[in-house]
Structures are given as C-alpha cells and as structure tokens.
Amino acid sequence: MTEVTSNTLFDALREWRDAGWIRSIDLAFVEFLQQAGETRSEVLLAALCASHEAGRGHTCIDIKALQNEPESVLNLPPENRYSPNCVNPSELFRQFGTDVEAALIQSHCVDVDGKGNQPLVLSDGKLYLRRYWQYEAFIENDLQARMSDRPVTNDDLLKSTLAKLFDKPDGDKAEEINWQRVACANTVRNRFSVITGGPGTGKTYTVVRLLTALQHQTLFLGLPPLRVSLAAPTGKAAARLTESIESELNRLRGDAKLATLKDALDAIKPEGKTLHRLLGVKPNSRAFKHHADNPLRTDVVIVDEASMIDIEMMTALLKATPKNARLVLIGDKDQLASVEAGAVLGNLCEGADQGHYHTETAQWLQHVADTPVLPAELIDNNGEQRLQHVVKFRKSYRFHGPIADLANAINRQDNAATKQELEKAKVADEDYPVSLYEVSSLDDPAFEALVKRNLTTSGSLTLHVRNNADTNSNVTKTANAEDINKLAQEALQNLSNFQILTALREGPWGVKAVNQKVGEILGVNANTWYEGRPVMVTKNDYGLKLNNGDIGLTFKDPEHGHLRVAFPDQTNKSENKGVRWVLPSRLTHIETVYAMTVHKSQGSEFKHTVMVLPDHDSPVLSKELLYTGITRAKERLSLVGSGLKVI
C-alpha cells in the first residue's frame, strides 16, 4: 500500500461504505472535518472510528486500543460483509507510524478540556463525539448533586414499616441478609437509587413494598400522597410492570397484618408508561415536552428494565425529573445495554458485585433494615459514592435449575461450568429444560420439526397453523363480532408461550432468514399480510399510540372479512377487553416476528425460548447477549446452531 494521504484514505473509506462496513453518516462526518480544514489522515480516521462506534452503541473509543487492535475494537469487517477489495483497518493504522493521540491533541477539530465547541472531545485517552461527551458530563454532575442531597426520613418509622412488609425468616435462614429489605431502606434514604438483580430475584415484589414505605412516611407527616411515575423503555415492559404491581398490591391489600398500612397501599396507583410517553414526545423532534424548564409533576420516578436506557434518554430523564424527587432505576446490570449509545445501568453498577459500602452506610442499612451484618468483603471505606446508592439482589427465588445454571455460568465467564451444563443437555431426556439442536443450516429437518411441533401443539400460536390442503381456511370463521375480542386477547397472551430469538439480524442465521424460513415451514410468505401473521412495531407511532417493540397479531374480521391487527391495550380494558384494533394499511413500520433479536426480547419472558446461534464466533456474541437470551426462558430453552461453538 502506498503512503496514506487524504485522497487514498477517502478512497479506502468509500470502499468501506460501499461494502457496508461503515455508515454513510460516518463518511459524511469525516468529509465535514476535511472541509473544516483538517487534513491529517490519522485524525480523520480516528474521527471516523468514533462515529462508527457511536453507531454500534458505544459513546467513545479508546485511542490506544484502536491503534493496537483496530480490527477487534472496530469489528471491521463486520459480520457477513467481508470484501477482498477493502483495505484492512490494521494496514491503514500501520501506515501512520505516529501517536494518534498526539495528533488529536494538536487538531483544531478536537477539544481536550470540554470547554470549547469542537465536534470531537478527547478525554482520558478516549475520543468522543461532542454530544456524547456532553451527555456523560451532564449525567455525572446531575447524579452527583442528587446523591449529595439526602431527603428527611423517620428511621424508626421506616424500620417498623419494613418489619411489617417483610416477614422475618426463621431458623438458619434468619442469618441470611434480606437484600430486598435493604434495597427498600436504601431507596427511602436517598434521592437517587439503583436496584439490580437477575431474573426471579424479586425486583417487582420489592417495588410495591418500597412504594408502600414511601407513602407511609409521607402520610405519617400529614402530607398528601406522593405522586408516583412508573415507566419502562418499552410498551411491553411497562405493561408487565403495571400488571406485576397490580397483582402484588391486591395480595398485600388482603393481608390483615398490614391493616395499619391500608392508606399507604390505597395511595399506590400502578400505571406504567413508556419513557417516551412519560416525558411527552414532540412530533418530528428529538425533544420532549418535559425538561428542565418544564419538569414532571411527580415526587417519585421508578424506571424498570433500566438496562435498556441509552445515554441520550438518561439525560432527558434527568432533566425532566425534579431535583427534589426520588429517582429509582431497576434492572439487571448483566443484561445487554441499549442498542443506542451508552450502557448507563452497567456503568452505574460497576463494582456492585463487591458491594464497596462505607462502614457508615452498612451500619445504617443493617440497623434500619433489621438484617444481619453485611459481610466484611462488601465493606470498603474507599468505595465510590455512587455504590452507596446501589443494592444488588443476590438470591433468586424462582429462577433455578439448568437454565439458570447455564445463564450464570456464562455470566461468570466460567467456561468449564458452561461446557458441563451443555454436556448435561446433550445426554438428558426430552423432559430436561435445556435441549441442543445441532443443525447445519435452517433447512435442517430438525429445525423444521422443532418449529412445527411447537407452533402447532404448544397452544401459543394457534393462528399460525396453516393447512396446506385448504388455503382458504381461517380460524375466526366461526367467531362473531362479540367474541373476537376475547379470542384475540387469549391469542396475544399465548404469544409468550414460544419465541425464537436470534443473535444476529443479517446472514443465514439472522432474524430475517429465520422469519423467512418459519414462513416457508408454515406455508406462508412471512412478509405479506395474512391471518395469523405476528408483527412487531419497529418505530414509535404516536398517532396510533404504538411503541417500538409492541407486538400484534393479525385476524380476519368475522363480519366483513378484511384483516385487522390486534394489539394489547391496557388503557380501556372494560370497553375493549384489553385489545385495540389497527388496519394493516396504517402500520408503516413493522416486521414479522416469528423470530426477534435478543435485543428486542429484553423486558419479555417466554415459556419456551429457542435461541438460534451462528456457526462461527462473532464479536456480537458477548456474554451479555447470551445471558440475556437464555434468561428470557421461563420453563424451557432450546439452543439451535451448527456445532454451538460460540458458547
């Protein structure tokens, strides 16, 4: 290769764009910098990489790692996009022979202290696009202010309230720390808190008791009930949060031991919203109706599935949340981060496994939560301030058995334990919760049999069954206008019985290929409209009140014969039995969802989860992705792939 100049660099970058390695916007950004007077190839390439990383969900790029291992850092060439005509990233960086960080410091397009207005910011050896650096700086400053301002609480009242809400264990279990009780105490004490834990650790169970404790504190002082905002990143997660809180709330209201907390329980109004709906989206804009100058009218904001919050949304949430309100983030820190840039929950919970509680924090929690002394290994008087606001649940109450063992082994990156769990699945009988299907491709008869068996016998997707001998048959021909709502609601609920997940979007093992193949197996064209087609909304539609991730099912109108799509509706259950109908012609951003990516599955659980894995290693196959996909399975997990080498 000849010496890298601006011209040869742009020739290479255009090849990358044409091959699908980078986005057009990445190249356009570099062209903008060149027009602004930046001519050094190493600076332009570093800027390209920062933009590329933002597209992959990362807020910045480590310059030294970029120079030393550009291909692994950038994931170039990307999955299924190898092109022999494209210049290798390593070859480009090798040509520079200079310190890229030094060149960036000298560039007039790079800000090194964050006080300027250049499009790039270099901080601690990491290169940011300015807006992501601004988001990180704002979040850090805002949370620091919230953590420094502790609300007034009545410790004795809180202690007695928690004693009523949480049963004291007997026998050997009395020596166990009740982390749910600790989390309630810690959250009441602080304006900003994080509760993290894996599946089955009781996060929603704790939310109801937390709200009761907060309301009881307020009502005891003779003040009006707290205004509470419940939210989640997706419509499905918001609906699950509402249903879970309603169910647990009804149980507590029927407990005679909690009669003195009746007013506090009655003050809880469970209504989960999506974050977009909570903040109030402005049409055709990235802005929200609620912001620093028009904050939410609320006293408590609780956000579930917080691992899905990206850095831009977190910034908007903090701006809209009043400074004197409590903000509580709840989620599994080990799950995948948002598709968009930023891993907010993961960053906030870094180090939470080891606790790092100050002695003063630990003693207060032990006293008020009336729980055994926190272990010495969780105490660190030099622990960061943010970790005093984080409680990790360390015991699962319902997620046990082989599925949990496999997920936890992967999360610990324990290769020996992971291999052992897979070996158990290989020799187990058909009743074992984990099964392996080693197939050479999606055309393998074993995959077809797996799909047919579950889509026709599990009761989950009755409408998907097609009789090839009678293409005019339809399952709603006997239904009438009065009972179609009930049929639709039951079918929508049954969708959670069986779901195929994929690690990739593109390629022979990607979600598009799987959806196409399942359509072929069922005798339909998966990308056309037909009765029984399951669809997922891929973009928020505020006119239809549909959110990205909402899932609907297609039915034939029994009266007029045209197709309609049924979506769950939590707002007017008494009027429409929990179903809202939309004509297919009004759905402009949807895709068939026999299969969905693991990213899209976050916030959901399925009785039987089938996880399709590619036949080769991929940077996409992180432990977070595998852990997230496996933990979507409640009762049964099937792993499908060629050799299953990636685990």
mmCIF file with all atom_site columns, N, CA and C in Angstrom, residues 325-358:
data_model
loop_
_atom_site.group_PDB
_atom_site.id
_atom_site.type_symbol
_atom_site.label_atom_id
_atom_site.label_alt_id
_atom_site.label_comp_id
_atom_site.label_asym_id
_atom_site.label_entity_id
_atom_site.label_seq_id
_atom_site.pdbx_PDB_ins_code
_atom_site.Cartn_x
_atom_site.Cartn_y
_atom_site.Cartn_z
_atom_site.occupancy
_atom_site.B_iso_or_equiv
_atom_site.pdbx_formal_charge
_atom_site.auth_seq_id
_atom_site.auth_comp_id
_atom_site.auth_asym_id
_atom_site.auth_atom_id
_atom_site.pdbx_PDB_model_num
ATOM 1   N N  . ALA A 1 325 ? -37.216 15.196 43.683 1.00 0.00 ? 325 ALA A N  1
ATOM 2   C CA . ALA A 1 325 ? -37.921 13.916 43.551 1.00 0.00 ? 325 ALA A CA 1
ATOM 3   C C  . ALA A 1 325 ? -36.947 12.759 43.714 1.00 0.00 ? 325 ALA A C  1
ATOM 4   N N  . ARG A 1 326 ? -37.476 11.619 44.098 1.00 0.00 ? 326 ARG A N  1
ATOM 5   C CA . ARG A 1 326 ? -36.660 10.411 44.131 1.00 0.00 ? 326 ARG A CA 1
ATOM 6   C C  . ARG A 1 326 ? -36.660 9.775  42.744 1.00 0.00 ? 326 ARG A C  1
ATOM 7   N N  . LEU A 1 327 ? -35.496 9.331  42.314 1.00 0.00 ? 327 LEU A N  1
ATOM 8   C CA . LEU A 1 327 ? -35.360 8.615  41.047 1.00 0.00 ? 327 LEU A CA 1
ATOM 9   C C  . LEU A 1 327 ? -34.775 7.244  41.341 1.00 0.00 ? 327 LEU A C  1
ATOM 10  N N  . VAL A 1 328 ? -35.488 6.199  40.912 1.00 0.00 ? 328 VAL A N  1
ATOM 11  C CA . VAL A 1 328 ? -35.076 4.822  41.186 1.00 0.00 ? 328 VAL A CA 1
ATOM 12  C C  . VAL A 1 328 ? -34.967 4.068  39.863 1.00 0.00 ? 328 VAL A C  1
ATOM 13  N N  . LEU A 1 329 ? -33.791 3.513  39.589 1.00 0.00 ? 329 LEU A N  1
ATOM 14  C CA . LEU A 1 329 ? -33.573 2.682  38.408 1.00 0.00 ? 329 LEU A CA 1
ATOM 15  C C  . LEU A 1 329 ? -33.550 1.220  38.834 1.00 0.00 ? 329 LEU A C  1
ATOM 16  N N  . ILE A 1 330 ? -34.282 0.382  38.107 1.00 0.00 ? 330 ILE A N  1
ATOM 17  C CA . ILE A 1 330 ? -34.376 -1.038 38.432 1.00 0.00 ? 330 ILE A CA 1
ATOM 18  C C  . ILE A 1 330 ? -34.056 -1.850 37.183 1.00 0.00 ? 330 ILE A C  1
ATOM 19  N N  . GLY A 1 331 ? -33.201 -2.847 37.324 1.00 0.00 ? 331 GLY A N  1
ATOM 20  C CA . GLY A 1 331 ? -32.891 -3.677 36.161 1.00 0.00 ? 331 GLY A CA 1
ATOM 21  C C  . GLY A 1 331 ? -31.776 -4.656 36.457 1.00 0.00 ? 331 GLY A C  1
ATOM 22  N N  . ASP A 1 332 ? -31.476 -5.452 35.467 1.00 0.00 ? 332 ASP A N  1
ATOM 23  C CA . ASP A 1 332 ? -30.417 -6.456 35.561 1.00 0.00 ? 332 ASP A CA 1
ATOM 24  C C  . ASP A 1 332 ? -29.162 -5.893 34.904 1.00 0.00 ? 332 ASP A C  1
ATOM 25  N N  . LYS A 1 333 ? -28.153 -5.604 35.699 1.00 0.00 ? 333 LYS A N  1
ATOM 26  C CA . LYS A 1 333 ? -26.938 -4.975 35.185 1.00 0.00 ? 333 LYS A CA 1
ATOM 27  C C  . LYS A 1 333 ? -26.185 -5.867 34.200 1.00 0.00 ? 333 LYS A C  1
ATOM 28  N N  . ASP A 1 334 ? -26.457 -7.171 34.242 1.00 0.00 ? 334 ASP A N  1
ATOM 29  C CA . ASP A 1 334 ? -25.734 -8.111 33.394 1.00 0.00 ? 334 ASP A CA 1
ATOM 30  C C  . ASP A 1 334 ? -26.380 -8.309 32.031 1.00 0.00 ? 334 ASP A C  1
ATOM 31  N N  . GLN A 1 335 ? -27.547 -7.709 31.831 1.00 0.00 ? 335 GLN A N  1
ATOM 32  C CA . GLN A 1 335 ? -28.197 -7.823 30.534 1.00 0.00 ? 335 GLN A CA 1
ATOM 33  C C  . GLN A 1 335 ? -27.536 -6.904 29.518 1.00 0.00 ? 335 GLN A C  1
ATOM 34  N N  . LEU A 1 336 ? -27.945 -7.090 28.267 1.00 0.00 ? 336 LEU A N  1
ATOM 35  C CA . LEU A 1 336 ? -27.469 -6.231 27.188 1.00 0.00 ? 336 LEU A CA 1
ATOM 36  C C  . LEU A 1 336 ? -27.805 -4.779 27.465 1.00 0.00 ? 336 LEU A C  1
ATOM 37  N N  . ALA A 1 337 ? -26.911 -3.896 27.064 1.00 0.00 ? 337 ALA A N  1
ATOM 38  C CA . ALA A 1 337 ? -27.198 -2.468 27.133 1.00 0.00 ? 337 ALA A CA 1
ATOM 39  C C  . ALA A 1 337 ? -28.102 -2.091 25.961 1.00 0.00 ? 337 ALA A C  1
ATOM 40  N N  . SER A 1 338 ? -28.511 -0.844 25.934 1.00 0.00 ? 338 SER A N  1
ATOM 41  C CA . SER A 1 338 ? -29.359 -0.344 24.862 1.00 0.00 ? 338 SER A CA 1
ATOM 42  C C  . SER A 1 338 ? -28.685 -0.487 23.509 1.00 0.00 ? 338 SER A C  1
ATOM 43  N N  . VAL A 1 339 ? -29.515 -0.621 22.459 1.00 0.00 ? 339 VAL A N  1
ATOM 44  C CA . VAL A 1 339 ? -28.983 -0.628 21.097 1.00 0.00 ? 339 VAL A CA 1
ATOM 45  C C  . VAL A 1 339 ? -28.341 0.716  20.789 1.00 0.00 ? 339 VAL A C  1
ATOM 46  N N  . GLU A 1 340 ? -28.933 1.781  21.314 1.00 0.00 ? 340 GLU A N  1
ATOM 47  C CA . GLU A 1 340 ? -28.360 3.111  21.126 1.00 0.00 ? 340 GLU A CA 1
ATOM 48  C C  . GLU A 1 340 ? -27.127 3.266  22.014 1.00 0.00 ? 340 GLU A C  1
ATOM 49  N N  . ALA A 1 341 ? -26.432 4.377  21.842 1.00 0.00 ? 341 ALA A N  1
ATOM 50  C CA . ALA A 1 341 ? -25.147 4.566  22.530 1.00 0.00 ? 341 ALA A CA 1
ATOM 51  C C  . ALA A 1 341 ? -25.329 4.682  24.043 1.00 0.00 ? 341 ALA A C  1
ATOM 52  N N  . GLY A 1 342 ? -24.431 4.007  24.759 1.00 0.00 ? 342 GLY A N  1
ATOM 53  C CA . GLY A 1 342 ? -24.391 4.145  26.206 1.00 0.00 ? 342 GLY A CA 1
ATOM 54  C C  . GLY A 1 342 ? -24.893 2.917  26.946 1.00 0.00 ? 342 GLY A C  1
ATOM 55  N N  . ALA A 1 343 ? -24.201 2.559  28.027 1.00 0.00 ? 343 ALA A N  1
ATOM 56  C CA . ALA A 1 343 ? -24.601 1.455  28.910 1.00 0.00 ? 343 ALA A CA 1
ATOM 57  C C  . ALA A 1 343 ? -24.753 2.043  30.304 1.00 0.00 ? 343 ALA A C  1
ATOM 58  N N  . VAL A 1 344 ? -25.819 2.796  30.509 1.00 0.00 ? 344 VAL A N  1
ATOM 59  C CA . VAL A 1 344 ? -25.985 3.591  31.723 1.00 0.00 ? 344 VAL A CA 1
ATOM 60  C C  . VAL A 1 344 ? -26.039 2.717  32.968 1.00 0.00 ? 344 VAL A C  1
ATOM 61  N N  . LEU A 1 345 ? -26.923 1.725  32.983 1.00 0.00 ? 345 LEU A N  1
ATOM 62  C CA . LEU A 1 345 ? -27.077 0.901  34.186 1.00 0.00 ? 345 LEU A CA 1
ATOM 63  C C  . LEU A 1 345 ? -25.801 0.120  34.478 1.00 0.00 ? 345 LEU A C  1
ATOM 64  N N  . GLY A 1 346 ? -25.202 -0.443 33.441 1.00 0.00 ? 346 GLY A N  1
ATOM 65  C CA . GLY A 1 346 ? -23.967 -1.195 33.635 1.00 0.00 ? 346 GLY A CA 1
ATOM 66  C C  . GLY A 1 346 ? -22.867 -0.349 34.244 1.00 0.00 ? 346 GLY A C  1
ATOM 67  N N  . ASN A 1 347 ? -22.746 0.894  33.777 1.00 0.00 ? 347 ASN A N  1
ATOM 68  C CA . ASN A 1 347 ? -21.717 1.789  34.315 1.00 0.00 ? 347 ASN A CA 1
ATOM 69  C C  . ASN A 1 347 ? -22.004 2.161  35.764 1.00 0.00 ? 347 ASN A C  1
ATOM 70  N N  . LEU A 1 348 ? -23.276 2.429  36.077 1.00 0.00 ? 348 LEU A N  1
ATOM 71  C CA . LEU A 1 348 ? -23.634 2.797  37.440 1.00 0.00 ? 348 LEU A CA 1
ATOM 72  C C  . LEU A 1 348 ? -23.412 1.643  38.419 1.00 0.00 ? 348 LEU A C  1
ATOM 73  N N  . CYS A 1 349 ? -23.564 0.408  37.926 1.00 0.00 ? 349 CYS A N  1
ATOM 74  C CA . CYS A 1 349 ? -23.458 -0.764 38.803 1.00 0.00 ? 349 CYS A CA 1
ATOM 75  C C  . CYS A 1 349 ? -22.076 -1.404 38.783 1.00 0.00 ? 349 CYS A C  1
ATOM 76  N N  . GLU A 1 350 ? -21.135 -0.800 38.085 1.00 0.00 ? 350 GLU A N  1
ATOM 77  C CA . GLU A 1 350 ? -19.795 -1.378 38.033 1.00 0.00 ? 350 GLU A CA 1
ATOM 78  C C  . GLU A 1 350 ? -19.204 -1.453 39.440 1.00 0.00 ? 350 GLU A C  1
ATOM 79  N N  . GLY A 1 351 ? -18.857 -2.647 39.860 1.00 0.00 ? 351 GLY A N  1
ATOM 80  C CA . GLY A 1 351 ? -18.330 -2.853 41.209 1.00 0.00 ? 351 GLY A CA 1
ATOM 81  C C  . GLY A 1 351 ? -19.381 -3.277 42.212 1.00 0.00 ? 351 GLY A C  1
ATOM 82  N N  . ALA A 1 352 ? -20.656 -3.345 41.805 1.00 0.00 ? 352 ALA A N  1
ATOM 83  C CA . ALA A 1 352 ? -21.730 -3.676 42.752 1.00 0.00 ? 352 ALA A CA 1
ATOM 84  C C  . ALA A 1 352 ? -21.630 -5.100 43.276 1.00 0.00 ? 352 ALA A C  1
ATOM 85  N N  . ASP A 1 353 ? -21.032 -5.995 42.511 1.00 0.00 ? 353 ASP A N  1
ATOM 86  C CA . ASP A 1 353 ? -20.874 -7.376 42.984 1.00 0.00 ? 353 ASP A CA 1
ATOM 87  C C  . ASP A 1 353 ? -20.067 -7.416 44.283 1.00 0.00 ? 353 ASP A C  1
ATOM 88  N N  . GLN A 1 354 ? -19.099 -6.523 44.396 1.00 0.00 ? 354 GLN A N  1
ATOM 89  C CA . GLN A 1 354 ? -18.238 -6.472 45.587 1.00 0.00 ? 354 GLN A CA 1
ATOM 90  C C  . GLN A 1 354 ? -18.751 -5.502 46.646 1.00 0.00 ? 354 GLN A C  1
ATOM 91  N N  . GLY A 1 355 ? -19.909 -4.895 46.437 1.00 0.00 ? 355 GLY A N  1
ATOM 92  C CA . GLY A 1 355 ? -20.510 -4.002 47.426 1.00 0.00 ? 355 GLY A CA 1
ATOM 93  C C  . GLY A 1 355 ? -19.842 -2.655 47.511 1.00 0.00 ? 355 GLY A C  1
ATOM 94  N N  . HIS A 1 356 ? -18.647 -2.607 48.123 1.00 0.00 ? 356 HIS A N  1
ATOM 95  C CA . HIS A 1 356 ? -17.898 -1.362 48.325 1.00 0.00 ? 356 HIS A CA 1
ATOM 96  C C  . HIS A 1 356 ? -18.680 -0.364 49.187 1.00 0.00 ? 356 HIS A C  1
ATOM 97  N N  . TYR A 1 357 ? -19.426 -0.875 50.172 1.00 0.00 ? 357 TYR A N  1
ATOM 98  C CA . TYR A 1 357 ? -20.180 0.007  51.056 1.00 0.00 ? 357 TYR A CA 1
ATOM 99  C C  . TYR A 1 357 ? -19.274 0.611  52.124 1.00 0.00 ? 357 TYR A C  1
ATOM 100 N N  . HIS A 1 358 ? -19.494 1.873  52.406 1.00 0.00 ? 358 HIS A N  1
ATOM 101 C CA . HIS A 1 358 ? -18.801 2.505  53.524 1.00 0.00 ? 358 HIS A CA 1
ATOM 102 C C  . HIS A 1 358 ? -19.329 1.901  54.824 1.00 0.00 ? 358 HIS A C  1
#
